[in-house]
Coordinates of C-alpha atoms in Angstrom, one line a residue:
M1 CA -226.7 19.9 83.0
I2 CA -227.4 22.1 86.0
D3 CA -225.6 25.4 86.2
M4 CA -224.3 26.1 89.8
Q5 CA -222.4 28.8 91.6
F6 CA -221.4 28.5 95.2
Q7 CA -222.3 31.1 97.8
L8 CA -221.1 31.1 101.4
L9 CA -224.0 31.4 103.8
T10 CA -224.2 30.7 107.4
A11 CA -227.1 30.3 109.8
K12 CA -226.7 30.3 113.6
R13 CA -228.8 28.6 116.1
P14 CA -228.3 27.4 119.6
E15 CA -228.9 23.7 119.2
V16 CA -229.2 21.0 116.6
R17 CA -232.9 20.3 116.0
G18 CA -234.8 20.7 112.7
F19 CA -235.7 19.0 109.5
L20 CA -235.3 19.5 105.8
D21 CA -238.0 20.6 103.5
Q22 CA -237.7 21.1 99.7
W23 CA -239.6 23.2 97.3
E24 CA -239.5 23.3 93.5
S25 CA -240.6 26.1 91.2
S26 CA -240.1 26.8 87.5
D27 CA -236.7 28.4 88.3
F28 CA -235.2 26.6 91.3
T29 CA -235.3 23.9 93.8
L30 CA -234.7 25.0 97.4
T31 CA -233.8 22.9 100.4
K32 CA -234.9 24.8 103.6
I33 CA -234.1 24.1 107.2
H34 CA -237.1 24.3 109.5
C35 CA -236.0 25.3 113.0
D36 CA -237.8 25.7 116.3
A37 CA -236.3 29.1 117.1
P38 CA -235.3 32.2 115.1
H39 CA -231.8 32.5 113.8
R40 CA -229.7 35.0 111.8
C41 CA -228.6 34.9 108.2
M42 CA -225.3 36.2 106.9
D43 CA -225.1 37.5 103.3
R44 CA -221.9 37.2 101.2
E45 CA -220.6 40.5 102.6
N46 CA -220.9 39.0 106.1
S47 CA -223.4 41.6 107.2
F48 CA -226.4 40.3 109.2
C49 CA -230.0 40.9 108.2
S50 CA -231.8 42.9 110.8
P51 CA -234.8 41.2 112.5
G52 CA -237.9 41.3 110.4
A53 CA -236.1 42.2 107.2
K54 CA -237.3 40.7 104.0
T55 CA -234.9 42.2 101.6
F56 CA -233.9 40.6 98.3
S57 CA -231.1 41.8 96.1
G58 CA -229.3 39.9 93.4
N59 CA -227.2 37.1 94.9
Y60 CA -227.5 38.4 98.5
A61 CA -228.9 36.3 101.3
H62 CA -232.6 36.8 102.2
C63 CA -233.9 36.6 105.7
Q64 CA -237.4 35.6 106.5
T65 CA -238.4 36.3 110.0
G66 CA -241.6 36.9 111.9
S67 CA -243.3 35.9 115.0
S68 CA -244.9 32.8 116.6
A69 CA -245.1 30.0 114.0
A70 CA -243.3 32.1 111.4
A71 CA -240.4 32.6 113.8
R72 CA -240.1 28.9 114.4
D73 CA -239.9 28.4 110.6
S74 CA -237.4 31.2 110.0
A75 CA -234.8 30.3 107.4
C76 CA -231.9 31.6 105.3
V77 CA -232.8 31.7 101.7
A78 CA -230.3 32.3 98.9
S79 CA -231.3 33.9 95.6
H80 CA -232.3 31.5 92.8
S81 CA -229.0 31.9 90.9
I82 CA -226.8 30.3 93.4
V83 CA -226.2 27.1 95.3
S84 CA -224.7 27.5 98.8
K85 CA -221.8 25.5 99.9
V86 CA -221.9 24.0 103.4
A87 CA -220.0 26.6 105.4
L88 CA -220.5 26.0 109.1
E89 CA -219.1 28.1 111.9
G90 CA -219.6 27.7 115.6
R91 CA -222.3 25.6 117.1
G92 CA -225.5 24.7 115.2
L93 CA -224.8 26.0 111.7
Y94 CA -227.0 24.6 108.9
P95 CA -226.4 24.3 105.2
I96 CA -228.9 25.8 102.7
F97 CA -229.2 24.6 99.2
L98 CA -230.7 26.2 96.1
V99 CA -230.4 24.8 92.6
K100 CA -231.2 26.7 89.5
K101 CA -232.8 24.8 86.6
H102 CA -231.6 25.1 83.1
Q103 CA -233.9 24.8 80.0
R104 CA -234.3 21.1 80.3
K105 CA -236.4 20.4 83.4
A106 CA -235.0 17.4 85.1
S107 CA -236.4 17.2 88.6
W108 CA -234.7 13.9 89.3
A109 CA -231.3 15.4 88.6
Q110 CA -232.0 18.4 90.8
G111 CA -232.9 16.0 93.6
F112 CA -229.7 14.1 93.0
V113 CA -227.6 17.3 93.1
C114 CA -229.3 18.4 96.3
S115 CA -228.7 15.0 97.8
L116 CA -225.1 14.9 96.6
T117 CA -224.4 18.4 97.9
L118 CA -225.8 17.5 101.3
A119 CA -223.9 14.2 101.3
L120 CA -220.6 15.9 100.5
G121 CA -221.2 18.8 102.9
W122 CA -222.3 16.6 105.8
G123 CA -219.5 14.1 105.2
L124 CA -216.7 16.6 104.8
G125 CA -217.7 19.8 106.4
I126 CA -219.5 18.8 109.6
P127 CA -218.1 20.7 112.6
S128 CA -217.2 18.9 115.7
T129 CA -219.7 20.8 117.8
L130 CA -222.7 19.8 115.6
A131 CA -222.5 16.0 116.0
A132 CA -221.9 13.5 118.7
Q133 CA -218.4 13.5 120.1
T134 CA -218.6 10.8 122.8
V135 CA -220.3 7.5 123.2
I136 CA -221.0 5.9 126.5
I137 CA -220.9 2.2 126.1
R138 CA -223.2 0.4 128.6
L139 CA -222.7 -3.3 129.2
G140 CA -225.0 -4.3 132.1
P141 CA -223.9 -2.3 135.1
F142 CA -220.6 -1.3 133.4
Q143 CA -220.3 2.0 131.6
Q144 CA -217.3 3.5 129.8
S145 CA -217.1 6.8 128.0
V146 CA -215.4 6.6 124.5
A147 CA -214.5 9.4 122.2
I148 CA -215.8 8.7 118.7
A149 CA -212.5 9.9 117.3
D150 CA -210.9 7.0 119.2
L151 CA -213.4 4.6 117.8
E152 CA -212.5 5.9 114.3
K153 CA -208.9 5.2 115.0
F154 CA -209.7 1.7 116.2
A155 CA -211.8 1.0 113.1
K156 CA -209.0 2.3 110.8
T157 CA -206.0 0.7 112.5
G158 CA -207.4 -2.2 114.6
R159 CA -205.4 -0.8 117.6
L160 CA -207.1 0.3 120.7
P161 CA -206.0 3.7 122.1
E162 CA -204.7 3.6 125.6
G163 CA -208.0 4.9 127.0
L164 CA -209.9 2.1 125.4
Q165 CA -207.8 -0.8 126.6
I166 CA -210.3 -1.5 129.3
L167 CA -212.9 -2.2 126.6
S168 CA -210.8 -4.8 124.8
P169 CA -213.3 -7.6 125.7
V170 CA -216.1 -5.6 123.9
L171 CA -214.2 -3.9 121.1
T172 CA -213.2 -7.1 119.3
S173 CA -212.2 -7.6 115.6
E174 CA -215.9 -8.5 114.9
V175 CA -217.0 -5.1 116.3
R176 CA -214.3 -3.4 114.2
G177 CA -215.8 -5.1 111.2
L178 CA -219.2 -3.8 112.1
L179 CA -217.9 -0.3 112.5
T180 CA -216.2 -0.3 109.1
K181 CA -219.0 -2.1 107.2
R182 CA -220.6 0.4 104.8
L183 CA -223.9 0.7 103.1
D184 CA -224.2 2.5 99.8
V185 CA -227.6 4.1 99.1
D186 CA -228.3 5.9 95.9
P187 CA -228.8 9.6 96.9
A188 CA -231.7 9.8 94.5
V189 CA -233.8 7.4 96.7
A190 CA -232.4 8.2 100.1
D191 CA -235.5 10.3 101.1
K192 CA -237.9 7.7 99.8
F193 CA -235.9 5.0 101.5
I194 CA -236.4 6.6 104.9
D195 CA -240.1 7.3 104.3
D196 CA -240.8 3.8 103.2
L197 CA -238.7 2.4 106.0
A198 CA -240.8 4.2 108.5
R199 CA -244.0 3.0 107.0
S200 CA -243.2 -0.7 106.7
P201 CA -243.5 -3.1 109.7
G202 CA -239.9 -4.2 109.3
G203 CA -238.7 -0.6 109.1
R204 CA -240.6 0.4 112.2
Q205 CA -239.1 -2.5 114.0
F206 CA -235.7 -1.4 112.7
I207 CA -236.1 2.2 113.9
S208 CA -237.5 0.9 117.2
S209 CA -234.5 -1.4 117.7
I210 CA -232.1 1.5 117.2
G211 CA -234.1 3.4 119.8
G212 CA -233.6 0.6 122.2
I213 CA -229.9 0.7 121.6
I214 CA -229.7 4.5 122.2
P215 CA -231.7 5.2 125.4
G216 CA -233.5 8.5 125.4
S217 CA -233.6 8.7 121.6
T218 CA -236.9 9.4 119.7
V219 CA -238.3 8.1 116.4
E220 CA -237.8 11.5 114.9
S221 CA -234.2 11.9 116.0
I222 CA -233.4 8.4 114.7
K223 CA -235.0 9.1 111.3
A224 CA -233.3 12.5 111.0
T225 CA -229.9 10.9 111.8
L226 CA -230.4 8.1 109.3
N227 CA -231.4 10.6 106.7
F228 CA -228.2 12.6 107.2
A229 CA -225.9 9.5 107.6
L230 CA -227.3 7.7 104.5
R231 CA -226.2 10.7 102.4
Q232 CA -222.6 10.3 103.3
A233 CA -220.4 10.5 100.2
N234 CA -218.3 7.6 101.4
G235 CA -221.3 5.4 102.5
F236 CA -223.3 4.8 105.6
S237 CA -221.7 3.1 108.6
A238 CA -222.2 2.8 112.3
L239 CA -219.6 5.5 112.8
S240 CA -221.2 7.9 110.4
F241 CA -224.5 7.3 112.2
L242 CA -222.8 8.1 115.6
R243 CA -221.3 11.2 114.1
A244 CA -224.6 12.4 112.7
Y245 CA -226.5 12.0 115.9
P246 CA -227.8 15.4 117.1
A247 CA -226.2 15.4 120.6
E248 CA -222.7 15.8 121.9
N249 CA -223.0 12.6 123.9
L250 CA -225.0 9.5 123.4
T251 CA -225.3 6.2 125.3
V252 CA -225.2 2.8 123.5
D253 CA -226.5 -0.4 125.0
A254 CA -223.9 -2.9 123.8
T255 CA -225.9 -6.0 124.6
K256 CA -228.8 -4.8 122.4
A257 CA -226.4 -3.5 119.7
V258 CA -225.0 -7.0 119.2
S259 CA -228.4 -8.7 118.8
F260 CA -229.5 -5.8 116.5
A261 CA -226.4 -6.4 114.3
V262 CA -227.4 -10.1 113.8
E263 CA -231.0 -9.2 112.7
F264 CA -230.4 -6.0 110.8
N265 CA -227.0 -6.5 109.1
P266 CA -225.8 -4.0 106.5
N267 CA -226.4 -6.5 103.6
Y268 CA -230.1 -6.7 104.7
L269 CA -230.4 -2.9 104.8
Q270 CA -228.8 -2.6 101.4
S271 CA -231.2 -5.1 100.0
Q272 CA -234.1 -3.0 101.5
A273 CA -232.8 0.2 99.8
L274 CA -232.2 -1.7 96.6
G275 CA -235.8 -2.9 96.7
L276 CA -237.0 0.7 96.1
L277 CA -235.0 0.8 92.9
L278 CA -236.0 -2.7 91.8
E279 CA -239.7 -1.9 92.2
R280 CA -239.3 1.2 90.1
E281 CA -236.7 0.2 87.5
L282 CA -238.0 -3.4 86.9
S283 CA -241.6 -2.3 86.3
A284 CA -243.1 -3.3 83.0
K285 CA -243.7 -0.3 80.8
S286 CA -246.8 -1.5 79.0
D287 CA -250.2 -0.3 80.2
I288 CA -252.0 -3.2 78.4
P289 CA -253.3 -5.7 81.0
F290 CA -251.9 -9.2 80.7
K291 CA -254.3 -11.7 79.1
A292 CA -253.8 -15.4 78.5
A293 CA -255.9 -18.3 77.2
F294 CA -255.3 -20.4 80.4
D295 CA -253.9 -20.0 83.9
P296 CA -250.7 -22.1 84.5
A297 CA -251.1 -21.5 88.3
A298 CA -254.4 -23.3 88.3
P299 CA -254.4 -27.1 89.2
G300 CA -254.0 -29.4 86.3
R301 CA -256.5 -32.1 85.3
E302 CA -254.4 -35.1 86.3
V303 CA -254.9 -37.1 89.5
V304 CA -251.7 -36.8 91.6
Q305 CA -250.3 -39.9 93.3
Q306 CA -247.5 -39.9 95.9
Q307 CA -245.1 -42.6 97.0
T308 CA -242.1 -42.5 99.4
I309 CA -239.1 -44.5 98.6
V310 CA -235.9 -44.8 100.7
L311 CA -232.6 -45.1 99.0
N312 CA -229.3 -46.2 100.6
D313 CA -226.0 -44.9 99.3
R314 CA -223.7 -47.4 101.0
Q315 CA -220.6 -45.8 99.5
R316 CA -221.2 -42.5 101.3
N317 CA -223.3 -44.1 104.2
R318 CA -226.3 -41.9 103.5
I319 CA -230.0 -42.8 103.8
L320 CA -232.0 -40.7 101.3
P321 CA -235.8 -40.6 101.7
V322 CA -237.5 -39.4 98.4
D323 CA -241.1 -38.4 97.9
V324 CA -242.2 -39.1 94.3
Y325 CA -245.3 -37.3 92.9
W326 CA -246.6 -38.4 89.5
S327 CA -249.7 -38.7 87.4
Q328 CA -250.7 -39.8 83.9
G329 CA -248.5 -37.3 82.0
N330 CA -246.2 -37.3 79.0
A331 CA -243.2 -39.7 79.5
E332 CA -241.0 -37.2 77.6
D333 CA -241.7 -34.4 80.0
P334 CA -238.7 -33.5 82.3
L335 CA -238.2 -35.0 85.7
V336 CA -238.1 -32.4 88.4
V337 CA -236.0 -32.8 91.5
L338 CA -236.7 -30.7 94.6
S339 CA -233.8 -29.9 97.0
H340 CA -234.9 -28.4 100.4
G341 CA -233.0 -25.8 102.4
F342 CA -230.9 -25.8 105.5
G343 CA -232.8 -27.2 108.5
A344 CA -235.9 -28.1 106.3
N345 CA -237.1 -31.4 104.8
R346 CA -238.6 -32.9 101.7
G347 CA -242.1 -31.5 102.4
F348 CA -240.9 -27.8 102.2
L349 CA -242.3 -27.3 98.7
S350 CA -245.0 -30.0 98.6
Y351 CA -247.6 -27.5 97.2
L352 CA -245.3 -27.0 94.2
A353 CA -244.7 -30.7 93.8
R354 CA -248.4 -31.5 93.7
H355 CA -249.1 -28.6 91.3
L356 CA -246.5 -29.8 88.8
A357 CA -247.6 -33.4 89.1
S358 CA -251.2 -32.3 88.3
H359 CA -249.9 -31.1 85.0
G360 CA -248.2 -34.4 84.2
I361 CA -244.7 -33.7 85.5
T362 CA -243.1 -36.3 87.8
V363 CA -241.4 -34.7 90.8
A364 CA -238.9 -36.3 93.2
A365 CA -238.4 -34.4 96.5
V366 CA -235.1 -35.5 98.0
E367 CA -234.2 -35.2 101.7
H368 CA -230.6 -34.5 102.5
P369 CA -229.7 -36.3 105.8
G370 CA -226.7 -34.1 106.7
S371 CA -228.6 -30.8 106.7
N372 CA -232.3 -31.6 107.2
D373 CA -234.3 -30.6 110.3
I374 CA -233.4 -33.8 112.1
A375 CA -229.7 -33.3 111.7
I376 CA -229.8 -29.7 112.8
N377 CA -231.9 -30.5 115.9
R378 CA -229.3 -33.1 116.9
A379 CA -226.4 -30.7 116.4
S380 CA -224.6 -30.1 119.7
D381 CA -223.8 -26.4 119.2
T382 CA -226.9 -24.8 117.7
Q383 CA -225.7 -21.3 118.5
N384 CA -222.9 -21.4 116.0
L385 CA -224.2 -21.6 112.4
A386 CA -220.8 -22.6 111.0
Q387 CA -220.8 -25.7 113.1
L388 CA -224.3 -26.9 112.5
I389 CA -223.4 -28.9 109.4
S390 CA -220.2 -30.6 108.1
A391 CA -218.2 -29.0 105.4
T392 CA -218.6 -32.1 103.3
E393 CA -222.4 -31.3 103.1
F394 CA -221.6 -28.8 100.3
I395 CA -220.3 -31.8 98.3
N396 CA -222.7 -34.4 99.5
R397 CA -225.9 -32.5 98.6
P398 CA -225.2 -32.4 94.8
K399 CA -224.0 -36.0 95.0
D400 CA -227.3 -36.9 96.7
V401 CA -229.2 -35.7 93.6
S402 CA -226.9 -37.5 91.2
F403 CA -227.2 -40.7 93.3
V404 CA -231.0 -40.4 93.3
L405 CA -231.1 -40.0 89.5
D406 CA -229.0 -43.1 89.2
E407 CA -231.5 -45.1 91.3
L408 CA -234.6 -43.6 89.6
A409 CA -233.1 -44.5 86.2
K410 CA -233.2 -48.2 87.4
L411 CA -236.7 -47.9 88.7
N412 CA -237.8 -46.4 85.4
T413 CA -237.1 -49.7 83.6
Q414 CA -238.6 -52.0 86.3
L415 CA -242.2 -53.2 86.5
G416 CA -244.3 -51.0 88.8
Q417 CA -246.2 -47.7 89.0
L418 CA -243.2 -45.6 88.2
Q419 CA -242.1 -47.5 85.1
G420 CA -241.6 -45.1 82.3
K421 CA -242.4 -42.0 84.3
L422 CA -238.9 -41.0 85.4
H423 CA -237.1 -39.1 82.6
T424 CA -233.7 -39.0 84.3
Q425 CA -231.8 -37.8 81.2
K426 CA -233.8 -34.5 81.1
V427 CA -234.0 -33.0 84.6
T428 CA -234.9 -29.6 86.2
V429 CA -233.6 -29.1 89.7
I430 CA -235.6 -26.7 92.0
G431 CA -233.8 -25.8 95.2
H432 CA -234.5 -23.4 98.1
S433 CA -231.7 -21.7 100.1
L434 CA -229.0 -24.3 100.5
G435 CA -230.9 -26.3 98.0
G436 CA -230.6 -23.3 95.7
Y437 CA -226.8 -23.6 96.0
T438 CA -227.2 -27.3 95.2
A439 CA -229.2 -26.6 92.1
L440 CA -226.6 -24.1 90.8
A441 CA -223.7 -26.5 91.5
L442 CA -225.5 -29.2 89.6
V443 CA -226.3 -27.0 86.6
G444 CA -222.7 -26.1 86.1
G445 CA -221.6 -23.6 88.8
E446 CA -217.9 -24.0 89.9
V447 CA -217.4 -23.7 93.6
D448 CA -214.4 -21.4 94.4
L449 CA -213.1 -22.4 97.8
E450 CA -210.0 -20.2 97.6
E451 CA -212.0 -17.0 97.3
L452 CA -214.4 -18.3 99.9
R453 CA -211.5 -18.8 102.4
K454 CA -210.3 -15.3 101.8
F455 CA -213.7 -13.9 102.6
C456 CA -214.2 -16.0 105.7
K457 CA -210.7 -15.1 107.0
N458 CA -210.7 -11.4 106.1
S459 CA -214.2 -10.1 105.8
L460 CA -216.5 -12.2 108.0
S461 CA -217.8 -10.1 110.9
I462 CA -220.6 -9.8 113.4
G463 CA -222.4 -7.6 110.9
E464 CA -222.7 -10.3 108.2
A465 CA -225.9 -12.3 107.6
P466 CA -226.5 -15.8 109.0
G467 CA -226.1 -17.1 105.4
D468 CA -222.6 -15.6 105.2
W469 CA -221.6 -17.5 108.3
L470 CA -223.2 -20.7 107.1
Q471 CA -221.3 -20.7 103.8
C472 CA -218.0 -20.5 105.6
T473 CA -218.5 -24.0 106.8
A474 CA -217.3 -25.0 103.3
A475 CA -214.0 -23.1 103.8
S476 CA -212.4 -26.0 105.6
L477 CA -212.6 -28.2 102.5
Q478 CA -209.1 -28.8 101.2
D479 CA -209.9 -28.4 97.5
K480 CA -209.3 -25.2 95.5
K481 CA -212.3 -25.6 93.3
L482 CA -215.2 -28.0 93.1
R483 CA -217.0 -29.2 89.9
L484 CA -220.2 -31.0 90.9
Q485 CA -222.1 -30.6 87.6
D486 CA -224.4 -33.4 86.4
E487 CA -225.0 -33.3 82.7
R488 CA -228.5 -34.7 83.2
I489 CA -229.5 -31.4 84.7
K490 CA -230.9 -29.3 81.8
S491 CA -232.2 -26.3 83.8
A492 CA -232.5 -25.0 87.4
I493 CA -234.7 -22.9 89.6
A494 CA -232.9 -21.4 92.6
L495 CA -235.2 -20.0 95.2
N496 CA -233.5 -17.6 97.7
P497 CA -230.3 -19.5 97.0
L498 CA -227.4 -19.4 99.4
V499 CA -224.6 -18.2 97.2
G500 CA -222.5 -15.4 98.7
K501 CA -218.8 -16.2 97.9
L502 CA -219.3 -19.9 97.3
F503 CA -218.9 -19.6 93.5
G504 CA -216.4 -16.7 93.7
K505 CA -216.5 -14.0 91.0
K506 CA -216.5 -16.3 88.0
G507 CA -217.8 -19.7 89.1
L508 CA -221.3 -19.0 87.8
T509 CA -220.1 -17.9 84.4
Q510 CA -219.7 -21.6 83.7
V511 CA -223.5 -21.9 83.8
T512 CA -224.8 -21.8 80.2
K513 CA -228.2 -23.6 80.8
P514 CA -231.5 -21.9 81.6
V515 CA -231.7 -20.7 85.2
L516 CA -234.5 -18.8 87.1
V517 CA -233.4 -17.1 90.3
F518 CA -235.9 -15.9 92.9
T519 CA -235.0 -13.2 95.5
G520 CA -236.9 -11.4 98.3
T521 CA -235.7 -7.9 99.2
E522 CA -236.4 -8.5 102.9
D523 CA -234.5 -11.8 103.1
A524 CA -232.3 -11.3 106.2
L525 CA -230.8 -14.7 106.1
T526 CA -229.5 -14.7 102.5
P527 CA -229.7 -11.0 101.6
A528 CA -230.8 -10.3 98.0
L529 CA -227.8 -8.3 96.8
K530 CA -225.0 -10.6 97.6
H531 CA -226.7 -14.0 97.4
Q532 CA -229.0 -13.6 94.4
I533 CA -228.7 -10.4 92.4
E534 CA -225.0 -10.2 92.0
P535 CA -224.7 -14.0 91.3
F536 CA -227.5 -13.6 88.7
T537 CA -225.3 -11.3 86.6
Q538 CA -222.7 -14.0 86.2
L539 CA -225.0 -16.5 84.6
R540 CA -224.3 -16.9 80.8
G541 CA -227.3 -18.9 79.6
E542 CA -231.0 -18.0 79.3
K543 CA -231.9 -16.5 82.7
Y544 CA -234.6 -14.9 84.7
L545 CA -234.6 -12.9 87.9
L546 CA -237.9 -13.1 89.9
T547 CA -238.1 -10.4 92.6
A548 CA -240.6 -10.1 95.4
I549 CA -240.4 -6.6 96.9
G550 CA -240.8 -7.3 100.6
G551 CA -240.4 -11.0 100.3
T552 CA -238.5 -12.9 103.0
H553 CA -236.5 -16.1 103.1
L554 CA -239.6 -18.3 103.7
S555 CA -242.2 -16.4 101.7
I556 CA -242.0 -19.0 98.9
S557 CA -242.6 -22.0 101.3
D558 CA -245.7 -24.1 101.7
P559 CA -247.9 -22.3 104.2
T560 CA -248.7 -25.6 106.0
Y561 CA -245.0 -26.3 106.4
P562 CA -243.9 -25.8 110.1
A563 CA -241.0 -23.4 110.4
S564 CA -238.2 -24.6 112.6
A565 CA -236.1 -22.5 115.0
T566 CA -233.2 -22.6 112.6
T567 CA -235.2 -20.8 109.9
T568 CA -237.0 -18.3 112.1
I569 CA -234.1 -16.2 113.3
V570 CA -235.9 -13.2 112.0
K571 CA -239.6 -12.4 111.3
E572 CA -240.9 -14.0 108.1
R573 CA -243.8 -13.1 105.7
R574 CA -245.8 -16.2 105.1
G575 CA -249.4 -17.4 104.8
D576 CA -252.1 -15.3 103.3
E577 CA -250.0 -12.2 102.7
T578 CA -247.7 -14.2 100.3
K579 CA -250.5 -16.1 98.5
S580 CA -249.9 -14.2 95.3
L581 CA -246.3 -15.1 95.4
R582 CA -247.1 -18.8 95.7
Q583 CA -249.5 -18.5 92.8
L584 CA -246.8 -17.0 90.7
T585 CA -244.4 -19.7 91.8
R586 CA -246.7 -22.4 90.6
G587 CA -247.4 -20.7 87.2
I588 CA -243.9 -19.5 86.4
S589 CA -242.2 -22.8 87.5
L590 CA -244.5 -24.8 85.2
A591 CA -243.8 -22.4 82.3
F592 CA -240.1 -22.5 82.9
I593 CA -240.0 -26.4 83.0
K594 CA -242.2 -26.6 79.9
Q595 CA -239.4 -24.8 77.9
L596 CA -237.7 -28.2 77.7
T597 CA -240.8 -29.6 75.9
P598 CA -242.6 -29.1 72.5
D599 CA -245.1 -26.9 74.4
A600 CA -242.4 -24.3 75.0
N601 CA -244.0 -21.5 72.9
I602 CA -247.4 -22.1 74.5
Y603 CA -245.9 -21.4 77.9
R604 CA -243.5 -18.6 76.9
P605 CA -245.9 -15.7 77.6
F606 CA -245.8 -16.7 81.3
L607 CA -242.1 -16.0 81.4
T608 CA -242.7 -12.2 81.0
S609 CA -242.9 -9.2 83.2
G610 CA -246.5 -8.7 82.2
Y611 CA -247.6 -12.0 83.7
T612 CA -245.5 -11.5 86.8
Q613 CA -246.9 -8.0 87.5
S614 CA -250.4 -9.2 86.9
L615 CA -250.1 -11.1 90.2
S616 CA -248.5 -8.2 92.1
T617 CA -250.2 -6.7 95.1
P618 CA -249.5 -3.3 96.8
Q619 CA -248.1 -5.2 99.8
L620 CA -245.9 -7.5 97.7
P621 CA -244.9 -6.1 94.3
L622 CA -243.5 -8.8 91.9
R623 CA -241.1 -8.2 89.1
L624 CA -239.4 -10.4 86.4
V625 CA -236.5 -9.5 84.2
S626 CA -233.9 -11.4 82.1
D627 CA -231.3 -8.6 82.5
L628 CA -230.7 -5.8 84.9
P629 CA -230.9 -2.2 83.9
A630 CA -227.8 0.0 84.2
S631 CA -229.3 1.8 87.2
I632 CA -229.3 -1.5 89.1
K633 CA -226.0 -2.8 87.8
S634 CA -224.2 0.3 89.2
W635 CA -225.0 -1.0 92.7
L636 CA -223.1 -4.2 91.9
E637 CA -219.8 -2.5 91.1
P638 CA -217.4 -3.2 93.9
V639 CA -216.5 -0.1 96.0
E640 CA -213.1 0.0 97.6
K641 CA -213.4 1.1 101.2

């Protein structure tokens, strides 16, 4: 434990500019404010130190002053036996923090306490003169001054104060949802989150986009504001950011703010912050390099053949093209069915299909006619994700797979090249995005439409990810729950699955068969936390979570597959920079499927964190776990706002 006393210290300065620095010695950790002008310090007896004084006595304040550069770095320093509370008077008062260590040296705990103290102080004790008070909303040639206090009232009650009635076309319920949406970041990683954010290409784009929304801002002012706002005890929000901005007034370009909200929604940012924890906490502890007798990611020895068949489900009026990949393999090996994502087609994972077939596994890549690239391109309203596909597609997709299995079972008994190669009673489904939902529904997940409707009615806002809007298409279905399981499906691989609220809080607890879930921490379309990591914890059977730190929604795809407009709403990481991820996908998919065969033990070593990390790169760290550590699970606990 850390022993703390509180000391009231104040430090005056004329304006709000500066940054935090932190030292650590054998006795204490000190957070110091660097300023660009000298200021005065007040000791606990409220007497000011004289200029140039360097006195130190017990628990009294200590002033460091000087000239030139030293003057610019002047700071109030408390003695090492105290921690100062945030006590701010007048304009431009800064908090100073000093934490005494006990016998057990726990630097991470000290950092946490400093972070927590700053969060509590900034969130509860910030004076009105230190932060922004007014926002000027600019919408084309139109400008309107708005008090942040009025925005806070609007966010809390949904009612516009009299002075804001003119902005009713802009301050909609969706904007209110964006204002109240909160991001929770572990204080222990807040500093590293900002640093890593500023170094990554996506993070620089994020900071630059904020700069475009706030004319006249600088990179440093944005970073400093984010740092303060992220430490809020009650979470980061658009309002807390506005409150933390170091100016009494700021201008917001409303048009740019709306487009920014679509690309950098809070779920996406939360996944980014969580990525820092995942990289650290999911790291394998062994220093022994991974070694194996063979490489499951290398091409197999079998010659791959491919044939396209077209199946007609007359009962549902659906034409289903299917690409079948096969070779001279073991007839008892599982059949693999591939289900593509929203706006894609059956060629999306062709590299994986060929790889598996080269190892003797027959693969059937199904094309779903109601949500493939052709259907999406024909849609009349391509600006509204919720209207791009029919609600019945969430039922038809799993039924497509079941129908294909029925037809392939017939082909398996007929004379021809595919006779005896289609083991339709032992199947692994591999699905990407909406195909990931399809795979989870087929392996036993129960769709909870009641909970989905509640989310879509009460919580859906402009700040949600595109995947959250897309899932709400299913809310118009009349059922309460959907059971779409096919008992022939023995295991599933869900790549960037679209999950969100589709299965509710308990729908995936029905899944007791093996499942591997892949997530990318920079997936802005189906953000990792809500669409993959939280759902992963519900699964009750053998399970694996494969995480690509920095992976995006399409990172797993065939590099030759042309991305469509519907899947490139945000920038994607593909091609050479994700080569190691595709290598891992080939190897780990084969090992996972082989668990349904007598060769299970031979391939078991490739379902380990050691194998996964052996393919990591500094640009794309890779992690594999079968359970989440407590430090990650704490992020998943619902927080009432």
